[in-house]
PDB file of C-alpha atoms in Angstrom:
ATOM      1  CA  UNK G 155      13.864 -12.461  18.403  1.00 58.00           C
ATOM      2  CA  UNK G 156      13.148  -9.257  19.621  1.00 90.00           C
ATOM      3  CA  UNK G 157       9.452  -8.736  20.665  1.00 93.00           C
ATOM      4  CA  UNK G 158       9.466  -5.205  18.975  1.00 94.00           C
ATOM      5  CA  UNK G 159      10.147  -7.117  15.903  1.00 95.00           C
ATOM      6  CA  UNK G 160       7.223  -9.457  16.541  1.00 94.00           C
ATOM      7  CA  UNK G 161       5.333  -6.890  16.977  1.00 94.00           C
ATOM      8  CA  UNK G 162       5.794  -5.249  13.707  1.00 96.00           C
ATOM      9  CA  UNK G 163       5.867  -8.599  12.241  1.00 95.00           C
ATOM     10  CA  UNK G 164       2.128  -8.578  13.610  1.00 94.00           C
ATOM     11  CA  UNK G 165       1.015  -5.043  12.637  1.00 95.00           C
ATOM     12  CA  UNK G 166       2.563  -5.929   8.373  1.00 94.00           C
ATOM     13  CA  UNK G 167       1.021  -9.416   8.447  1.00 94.00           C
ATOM     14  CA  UNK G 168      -1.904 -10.181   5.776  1.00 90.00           C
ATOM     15  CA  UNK G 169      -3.535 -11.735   8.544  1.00 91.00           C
ATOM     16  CA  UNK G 170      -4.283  -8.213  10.165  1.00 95.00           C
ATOM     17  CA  UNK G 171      -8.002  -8.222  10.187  1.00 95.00           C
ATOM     18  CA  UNK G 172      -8.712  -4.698   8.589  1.00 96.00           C
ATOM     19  CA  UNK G 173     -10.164  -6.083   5.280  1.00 94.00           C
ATOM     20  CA  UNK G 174      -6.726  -5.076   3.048  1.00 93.00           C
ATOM     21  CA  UNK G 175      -7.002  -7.743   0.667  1.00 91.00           C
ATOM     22  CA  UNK G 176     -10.307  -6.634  -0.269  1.00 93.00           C
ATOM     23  CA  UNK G 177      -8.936  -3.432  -2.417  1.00 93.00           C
ATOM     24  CA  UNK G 178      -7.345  -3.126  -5.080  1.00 95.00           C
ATOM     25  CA  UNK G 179      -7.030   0.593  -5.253  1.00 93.00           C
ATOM     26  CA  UNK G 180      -7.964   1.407  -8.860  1.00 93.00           C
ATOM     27  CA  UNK G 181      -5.611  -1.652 -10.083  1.00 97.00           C
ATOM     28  CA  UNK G 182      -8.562  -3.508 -10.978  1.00 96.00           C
ATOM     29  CA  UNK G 183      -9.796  -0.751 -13.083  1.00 96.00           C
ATOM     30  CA  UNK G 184      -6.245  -0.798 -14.705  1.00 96.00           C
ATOM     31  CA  UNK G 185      -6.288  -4.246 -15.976  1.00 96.00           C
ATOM     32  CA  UNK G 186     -10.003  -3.824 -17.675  1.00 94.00           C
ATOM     33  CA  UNK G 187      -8.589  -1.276 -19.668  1.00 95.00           C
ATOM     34  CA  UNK G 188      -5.510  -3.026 -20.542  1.00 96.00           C
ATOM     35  CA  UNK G 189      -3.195  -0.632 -18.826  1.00 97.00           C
ATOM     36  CA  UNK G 190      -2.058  -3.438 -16.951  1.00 98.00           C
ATOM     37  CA  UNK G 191      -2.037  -7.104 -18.883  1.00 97.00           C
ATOM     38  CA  UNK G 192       1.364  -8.868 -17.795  1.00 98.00           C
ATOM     39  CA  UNK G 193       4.247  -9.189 -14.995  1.00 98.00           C
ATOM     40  CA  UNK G 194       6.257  -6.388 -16.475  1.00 98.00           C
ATOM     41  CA  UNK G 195       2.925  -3.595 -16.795  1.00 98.00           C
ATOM     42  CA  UNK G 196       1.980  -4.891 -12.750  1.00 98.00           C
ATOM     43  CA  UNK G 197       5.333  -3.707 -12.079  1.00 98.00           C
ATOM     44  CA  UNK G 198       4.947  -0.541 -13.669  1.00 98.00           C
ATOM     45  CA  UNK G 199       1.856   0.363 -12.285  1.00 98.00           C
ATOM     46  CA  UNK G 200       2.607  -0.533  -8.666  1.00 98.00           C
ATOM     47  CA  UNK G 201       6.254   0.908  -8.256  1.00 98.00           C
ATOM     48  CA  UNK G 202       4.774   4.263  -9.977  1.00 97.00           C
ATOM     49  CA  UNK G 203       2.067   4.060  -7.378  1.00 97.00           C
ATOM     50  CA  UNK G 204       4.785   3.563  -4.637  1.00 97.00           C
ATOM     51  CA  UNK G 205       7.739   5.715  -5.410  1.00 96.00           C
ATOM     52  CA  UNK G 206       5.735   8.850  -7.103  1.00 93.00           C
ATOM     53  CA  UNK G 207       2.086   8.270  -5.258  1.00 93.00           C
ATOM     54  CA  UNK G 208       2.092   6.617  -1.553  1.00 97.00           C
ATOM     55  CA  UNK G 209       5.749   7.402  -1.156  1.00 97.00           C
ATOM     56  CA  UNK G 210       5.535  11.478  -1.929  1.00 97.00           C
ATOM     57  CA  UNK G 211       2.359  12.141   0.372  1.00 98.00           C
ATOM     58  CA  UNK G 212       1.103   8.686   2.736  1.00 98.00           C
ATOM     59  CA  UNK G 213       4.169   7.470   3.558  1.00 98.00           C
ATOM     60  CA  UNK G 214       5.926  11.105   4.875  1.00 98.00           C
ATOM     61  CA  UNK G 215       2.389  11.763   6.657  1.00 98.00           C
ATOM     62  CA  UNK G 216       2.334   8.423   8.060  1.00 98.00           C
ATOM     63  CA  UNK G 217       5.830   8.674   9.600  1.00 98.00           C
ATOM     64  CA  UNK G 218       5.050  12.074  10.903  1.00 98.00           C
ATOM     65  CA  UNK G 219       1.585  10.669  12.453  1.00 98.00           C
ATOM     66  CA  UNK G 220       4.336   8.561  14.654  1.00 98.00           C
ATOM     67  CA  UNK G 221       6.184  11.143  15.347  1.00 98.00           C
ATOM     68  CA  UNK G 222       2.960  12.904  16.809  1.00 98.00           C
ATOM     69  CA  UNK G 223       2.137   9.680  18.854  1.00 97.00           C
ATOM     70  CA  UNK G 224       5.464   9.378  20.047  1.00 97.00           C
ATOM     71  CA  UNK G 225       5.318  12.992  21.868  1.00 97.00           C
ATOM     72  CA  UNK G 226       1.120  12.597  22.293  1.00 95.00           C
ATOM     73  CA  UNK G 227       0.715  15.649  20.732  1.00 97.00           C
ATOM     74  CA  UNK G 228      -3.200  15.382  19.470  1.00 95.00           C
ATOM     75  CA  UNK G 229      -3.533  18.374  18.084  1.00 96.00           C
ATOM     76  CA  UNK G 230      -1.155  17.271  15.150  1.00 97.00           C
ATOM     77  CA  UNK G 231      -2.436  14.025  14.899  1.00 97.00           C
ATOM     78  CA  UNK G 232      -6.069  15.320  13.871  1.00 96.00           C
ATOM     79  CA  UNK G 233      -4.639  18.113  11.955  1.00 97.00           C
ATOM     80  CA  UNK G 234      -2.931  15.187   9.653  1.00 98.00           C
ATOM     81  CA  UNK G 235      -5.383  12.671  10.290  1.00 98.00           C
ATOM     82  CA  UNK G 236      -8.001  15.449   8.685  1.00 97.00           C
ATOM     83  CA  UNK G 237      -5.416  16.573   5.590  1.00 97.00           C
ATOM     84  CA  UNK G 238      -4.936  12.427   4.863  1.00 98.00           C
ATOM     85  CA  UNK G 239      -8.634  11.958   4.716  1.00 98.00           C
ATOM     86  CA  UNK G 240      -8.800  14.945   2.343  1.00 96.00           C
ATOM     87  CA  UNK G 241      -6.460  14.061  -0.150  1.00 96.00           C
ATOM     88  CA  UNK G 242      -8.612  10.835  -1.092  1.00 95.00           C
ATOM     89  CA  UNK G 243      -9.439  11.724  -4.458  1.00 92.00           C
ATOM     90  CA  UNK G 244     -12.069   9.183  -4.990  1.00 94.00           C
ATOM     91  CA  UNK G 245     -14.923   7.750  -2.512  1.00 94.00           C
ATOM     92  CA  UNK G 246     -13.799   4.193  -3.073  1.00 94.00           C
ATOM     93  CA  UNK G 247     -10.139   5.220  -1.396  1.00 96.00           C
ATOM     94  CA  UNK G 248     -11.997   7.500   1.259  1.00 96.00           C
ATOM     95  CA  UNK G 249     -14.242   4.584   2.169  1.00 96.00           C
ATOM     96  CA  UNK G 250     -11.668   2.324   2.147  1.00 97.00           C
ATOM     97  CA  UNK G 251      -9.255   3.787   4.785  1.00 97.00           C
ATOM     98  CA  UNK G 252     -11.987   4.922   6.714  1.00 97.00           C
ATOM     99  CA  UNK G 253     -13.325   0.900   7.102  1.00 97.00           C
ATOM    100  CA  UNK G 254      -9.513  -0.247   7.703  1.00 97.00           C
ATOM    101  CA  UNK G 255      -8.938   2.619  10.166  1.00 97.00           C
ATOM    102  CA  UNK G 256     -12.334   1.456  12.255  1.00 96.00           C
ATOM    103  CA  UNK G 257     -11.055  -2.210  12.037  1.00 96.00           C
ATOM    104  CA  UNK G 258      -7.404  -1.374  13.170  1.00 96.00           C
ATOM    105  CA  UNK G 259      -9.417   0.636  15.448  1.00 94.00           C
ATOM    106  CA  UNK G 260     -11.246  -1.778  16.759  1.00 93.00           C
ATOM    107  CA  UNK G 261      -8.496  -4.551  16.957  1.00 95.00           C
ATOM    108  CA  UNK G 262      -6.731  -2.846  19.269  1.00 93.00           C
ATOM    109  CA  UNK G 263      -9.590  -1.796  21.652  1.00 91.00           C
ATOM    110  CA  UNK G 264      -9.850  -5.524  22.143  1.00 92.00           C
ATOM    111  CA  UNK G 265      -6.050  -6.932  22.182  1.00 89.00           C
ATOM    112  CA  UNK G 266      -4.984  -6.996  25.899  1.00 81.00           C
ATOM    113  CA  UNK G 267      -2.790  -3.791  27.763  1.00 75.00           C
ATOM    114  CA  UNK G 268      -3.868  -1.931  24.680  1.00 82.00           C
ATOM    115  CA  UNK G 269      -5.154   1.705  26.180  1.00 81.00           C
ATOM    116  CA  UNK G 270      -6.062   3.810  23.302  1.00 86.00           C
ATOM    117  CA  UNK G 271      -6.114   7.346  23.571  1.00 90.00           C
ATOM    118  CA  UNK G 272      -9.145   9.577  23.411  1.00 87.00           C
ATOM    119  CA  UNK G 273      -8.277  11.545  20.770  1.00 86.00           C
ATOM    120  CA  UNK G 274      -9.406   8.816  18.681  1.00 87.00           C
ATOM    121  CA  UNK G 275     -12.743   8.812  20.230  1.00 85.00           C
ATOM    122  CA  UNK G 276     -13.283  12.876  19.714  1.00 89.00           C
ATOM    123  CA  UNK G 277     -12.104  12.128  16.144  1.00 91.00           C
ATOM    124  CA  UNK G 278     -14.998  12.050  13.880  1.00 90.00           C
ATOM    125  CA  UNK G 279     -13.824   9.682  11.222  1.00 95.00           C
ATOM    126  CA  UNK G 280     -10.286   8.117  11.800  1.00 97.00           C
ATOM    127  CA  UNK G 281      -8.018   6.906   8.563  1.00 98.00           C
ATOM    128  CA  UNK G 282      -5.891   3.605   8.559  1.00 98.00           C
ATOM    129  CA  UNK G 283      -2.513   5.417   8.896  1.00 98.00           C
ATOM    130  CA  UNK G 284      -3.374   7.556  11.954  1.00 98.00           C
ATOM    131  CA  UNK G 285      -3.972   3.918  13.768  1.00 97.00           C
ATOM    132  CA  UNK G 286      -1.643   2.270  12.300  1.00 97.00           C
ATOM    133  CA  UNK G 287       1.305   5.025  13.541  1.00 98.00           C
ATOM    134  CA  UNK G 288      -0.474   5.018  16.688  1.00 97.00           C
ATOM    135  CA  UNK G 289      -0.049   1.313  17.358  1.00 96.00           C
ATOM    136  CA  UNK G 290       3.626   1.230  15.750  1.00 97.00           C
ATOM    137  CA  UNK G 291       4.388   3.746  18.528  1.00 96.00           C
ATOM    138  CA  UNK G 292       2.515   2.064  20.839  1.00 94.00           C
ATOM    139  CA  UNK G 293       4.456  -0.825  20.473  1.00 94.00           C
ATOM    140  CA  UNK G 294       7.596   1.104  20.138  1.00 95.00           C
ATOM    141  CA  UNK G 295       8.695  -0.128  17.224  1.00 97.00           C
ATOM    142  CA  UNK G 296      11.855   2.698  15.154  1.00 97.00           C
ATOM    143  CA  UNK G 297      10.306   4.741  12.781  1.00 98.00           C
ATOM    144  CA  UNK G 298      11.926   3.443   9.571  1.00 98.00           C
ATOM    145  CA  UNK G 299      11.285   0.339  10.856  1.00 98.00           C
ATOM    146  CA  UNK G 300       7.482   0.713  10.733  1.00 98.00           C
ATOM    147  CA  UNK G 301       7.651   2.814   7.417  1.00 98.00           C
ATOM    148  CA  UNK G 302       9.447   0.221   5.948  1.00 98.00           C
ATOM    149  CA  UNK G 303       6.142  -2.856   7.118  1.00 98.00           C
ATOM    150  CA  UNK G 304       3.806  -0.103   6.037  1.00 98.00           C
ATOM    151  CA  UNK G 305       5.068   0.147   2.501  1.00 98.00           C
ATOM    152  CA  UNK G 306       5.335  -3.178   2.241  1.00 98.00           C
ATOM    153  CA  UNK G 307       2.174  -4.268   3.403  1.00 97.00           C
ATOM    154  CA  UNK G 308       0.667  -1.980   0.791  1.00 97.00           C
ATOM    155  CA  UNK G 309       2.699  -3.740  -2.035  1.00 98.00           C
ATOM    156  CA  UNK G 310       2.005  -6.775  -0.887  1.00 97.00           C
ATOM    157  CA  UNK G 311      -1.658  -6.006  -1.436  1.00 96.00           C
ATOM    158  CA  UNK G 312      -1.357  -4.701  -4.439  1.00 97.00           C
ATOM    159  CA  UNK G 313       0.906  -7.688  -5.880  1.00 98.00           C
ATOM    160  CA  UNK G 314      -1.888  -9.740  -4.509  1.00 96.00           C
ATOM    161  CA  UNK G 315      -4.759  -8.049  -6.704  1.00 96.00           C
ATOM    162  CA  UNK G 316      -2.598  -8.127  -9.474  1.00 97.00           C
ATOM    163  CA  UNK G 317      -2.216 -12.172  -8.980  1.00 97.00           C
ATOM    164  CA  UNK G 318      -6.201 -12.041  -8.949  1.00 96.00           C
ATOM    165  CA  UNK G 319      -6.806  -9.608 -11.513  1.00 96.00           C
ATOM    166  CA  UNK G 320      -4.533 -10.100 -14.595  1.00 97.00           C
ATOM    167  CA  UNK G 321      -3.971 -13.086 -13.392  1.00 96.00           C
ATOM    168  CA  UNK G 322      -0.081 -13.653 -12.454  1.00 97.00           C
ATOM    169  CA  UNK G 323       1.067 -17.093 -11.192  1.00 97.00           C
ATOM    170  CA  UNK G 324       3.437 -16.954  -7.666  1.00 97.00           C
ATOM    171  CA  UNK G 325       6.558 -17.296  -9.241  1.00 98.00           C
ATOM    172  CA  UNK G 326       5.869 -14.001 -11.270  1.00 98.00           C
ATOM    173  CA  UNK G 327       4.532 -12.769  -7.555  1.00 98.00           C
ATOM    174  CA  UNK G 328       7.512 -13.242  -5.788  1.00 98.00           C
ATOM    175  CA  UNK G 329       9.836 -11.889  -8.578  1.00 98.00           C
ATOM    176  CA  UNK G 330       7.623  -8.574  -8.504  1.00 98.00           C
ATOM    177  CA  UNK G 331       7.617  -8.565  -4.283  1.00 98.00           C
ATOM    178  CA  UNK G 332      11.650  -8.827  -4.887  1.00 98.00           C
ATOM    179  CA  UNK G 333      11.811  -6.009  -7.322  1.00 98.00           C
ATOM    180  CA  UNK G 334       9.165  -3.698  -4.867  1.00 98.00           C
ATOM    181  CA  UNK G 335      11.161  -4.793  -1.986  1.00 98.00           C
ATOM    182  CA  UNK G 336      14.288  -3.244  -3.326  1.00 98.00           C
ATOM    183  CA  UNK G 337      12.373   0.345  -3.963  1.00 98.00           C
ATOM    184  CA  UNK G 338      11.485   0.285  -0.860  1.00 98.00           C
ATOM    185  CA  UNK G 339      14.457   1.545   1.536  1.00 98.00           C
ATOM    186  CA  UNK G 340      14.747   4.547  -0.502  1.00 98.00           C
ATOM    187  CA  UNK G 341      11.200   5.799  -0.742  1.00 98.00           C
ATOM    188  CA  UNK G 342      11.587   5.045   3.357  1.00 98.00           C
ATOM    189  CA  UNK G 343      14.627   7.480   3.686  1.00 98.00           C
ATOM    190  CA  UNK G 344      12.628   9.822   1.727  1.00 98.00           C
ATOM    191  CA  UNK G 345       9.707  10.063   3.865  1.00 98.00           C
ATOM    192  CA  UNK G 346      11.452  10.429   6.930  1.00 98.00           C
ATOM    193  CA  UNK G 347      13.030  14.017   5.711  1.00 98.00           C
ATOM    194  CA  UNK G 348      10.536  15.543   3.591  1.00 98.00           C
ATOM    195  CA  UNK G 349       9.254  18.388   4.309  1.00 98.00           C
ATOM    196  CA  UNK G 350       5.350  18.778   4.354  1.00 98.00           C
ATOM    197  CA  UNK G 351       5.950  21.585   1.704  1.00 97.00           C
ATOM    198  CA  UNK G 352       7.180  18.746  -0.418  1.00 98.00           C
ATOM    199  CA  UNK G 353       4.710  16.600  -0.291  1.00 98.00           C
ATOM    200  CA  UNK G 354       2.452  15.728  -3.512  1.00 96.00           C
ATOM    201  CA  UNK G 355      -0.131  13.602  -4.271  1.00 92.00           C
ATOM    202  CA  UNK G 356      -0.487  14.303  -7.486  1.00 92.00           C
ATOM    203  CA  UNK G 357      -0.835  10.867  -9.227  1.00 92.00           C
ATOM    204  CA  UNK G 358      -4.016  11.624 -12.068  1.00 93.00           C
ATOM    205  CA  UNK G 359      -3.586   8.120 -13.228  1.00 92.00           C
ATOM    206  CA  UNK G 360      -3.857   6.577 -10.151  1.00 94.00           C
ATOM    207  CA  UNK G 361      -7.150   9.146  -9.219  1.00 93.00           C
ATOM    208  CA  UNK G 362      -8.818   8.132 -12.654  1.00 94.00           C
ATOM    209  CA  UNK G 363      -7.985   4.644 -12.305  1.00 94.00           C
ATOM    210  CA  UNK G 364      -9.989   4.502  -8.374  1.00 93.00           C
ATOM    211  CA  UNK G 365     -12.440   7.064  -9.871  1.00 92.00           C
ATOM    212  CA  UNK G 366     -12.890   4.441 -13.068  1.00 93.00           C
ATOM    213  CA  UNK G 367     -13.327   1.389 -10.501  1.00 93.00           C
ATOM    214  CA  UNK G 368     -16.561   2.547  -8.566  1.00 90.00           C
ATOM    215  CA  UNK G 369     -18.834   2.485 -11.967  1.00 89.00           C
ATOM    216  CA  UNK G 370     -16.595  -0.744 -13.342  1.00 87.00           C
ATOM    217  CA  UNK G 371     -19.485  -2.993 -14.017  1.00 79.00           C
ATOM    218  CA  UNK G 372     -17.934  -6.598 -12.967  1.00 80.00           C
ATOM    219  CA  UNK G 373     -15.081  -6.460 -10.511  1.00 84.00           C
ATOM    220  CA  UNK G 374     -13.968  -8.742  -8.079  1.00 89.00           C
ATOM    221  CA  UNK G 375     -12.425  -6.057  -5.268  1.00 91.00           C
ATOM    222  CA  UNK G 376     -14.185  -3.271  -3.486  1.00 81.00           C
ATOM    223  CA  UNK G 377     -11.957  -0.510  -4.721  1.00 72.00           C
TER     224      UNK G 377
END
């Protein structure tokens, strides 16, 4: 094995210590109000988040946050670090990636042969996908390749909050990971050639559902 592909094997793992499993990202919200009540409505709700939500704006922003790293051009990185944090459309998500961002950040300060750059010290608040591209080219690990364990980390957390929240058992887990899996590729090859004109975050369902969560009166995740 490759130790590039250990590496991103590290960097996807749930045992990451950034505090991931901890959000649901409005999904919570979802399932109170009966949006989302079985296998088949999780699956819904969580490849409409990927393929017309993350996948249109986070994922092509995240892959050209690598790009940036790759040629250390900081200028770009804190341009896009700055539009990422401004598209959070509720302050549960803008909290959120701002607390997994200063975890990452401070993972990585502390792993060994792990220099980080001072751009992320002049930054005034730093989002999750600025150091997560930074340590994906850090570690030199292909662009699709990283895109791909990004994605997929995020649907593993959600299929995770939907196990909590609905509840699912882990059979009906792993057939949902399966199906996710499979939409995956394609929302990568997306993301790696559209242009920033394209992008869109425009998911109101998604932005009602996060907005919905913060005044949720019992809840089990923080967003």
């Amino acid at each position: 094995m490759s130790l590039v592909l250990a590496r991103l094997l590290q960097l996807a793992s749930p045992a990451l210590p950034v505090g991931a499993y901890t959000y649901s990202q409005g999904l919570e919200w979802a399932v109170e109000a009966g949006l989302v009540r079985d296998e088949t409505s999780a699956g819904q709700w969580i490849g409409g988040v990927l393929e017309e939500g993350i996948g249109r704006f986070e994922a092509p922003l995240a892959a050209c946050l690598q790009r940036a790293w790759n040629v250390a051009d900081v200028g770009e990185v804190a341009r896009l670090n700055g539009e990422f944090l401004a598209s959070r459309e509720s302050s549960e998500l803008r909290a959120e990636t701002l607390q997994m961002g200063y975890s990452l950040r401070r993972l990585l300060r502390d792993l060994d042969d792990f220099p980080l750059p001072e751009v992320l010290d002049e930054l005034p608040e730093t989002a999750f996908p600025t150091v997560w591209a930074l340590a994906a080219a850090s570690w030199r690990i292909p662009l699709a390749d990283s895109l791909a364990a990004y994605l997929w980390s995020w649907c593993e957390n959600q299929v995770l909050a939907a196990l909590k929240a609905v509840p699912l058992g882990q059979t009906a887990g792993q057939r949902l990971l399966l199906q996710l899996g499979g939409r995956i590729p394609p929302v990568v090859q997306r993301a790696l050639v559209l242009p920033e004109a394209a992008w869109s975050n425009f998911a109101p369902g998604f932005a009602l559902a996060s907005s919905q969560h913060e005044t949720q009166y019992s809840r089990l995740f923080r967003s």
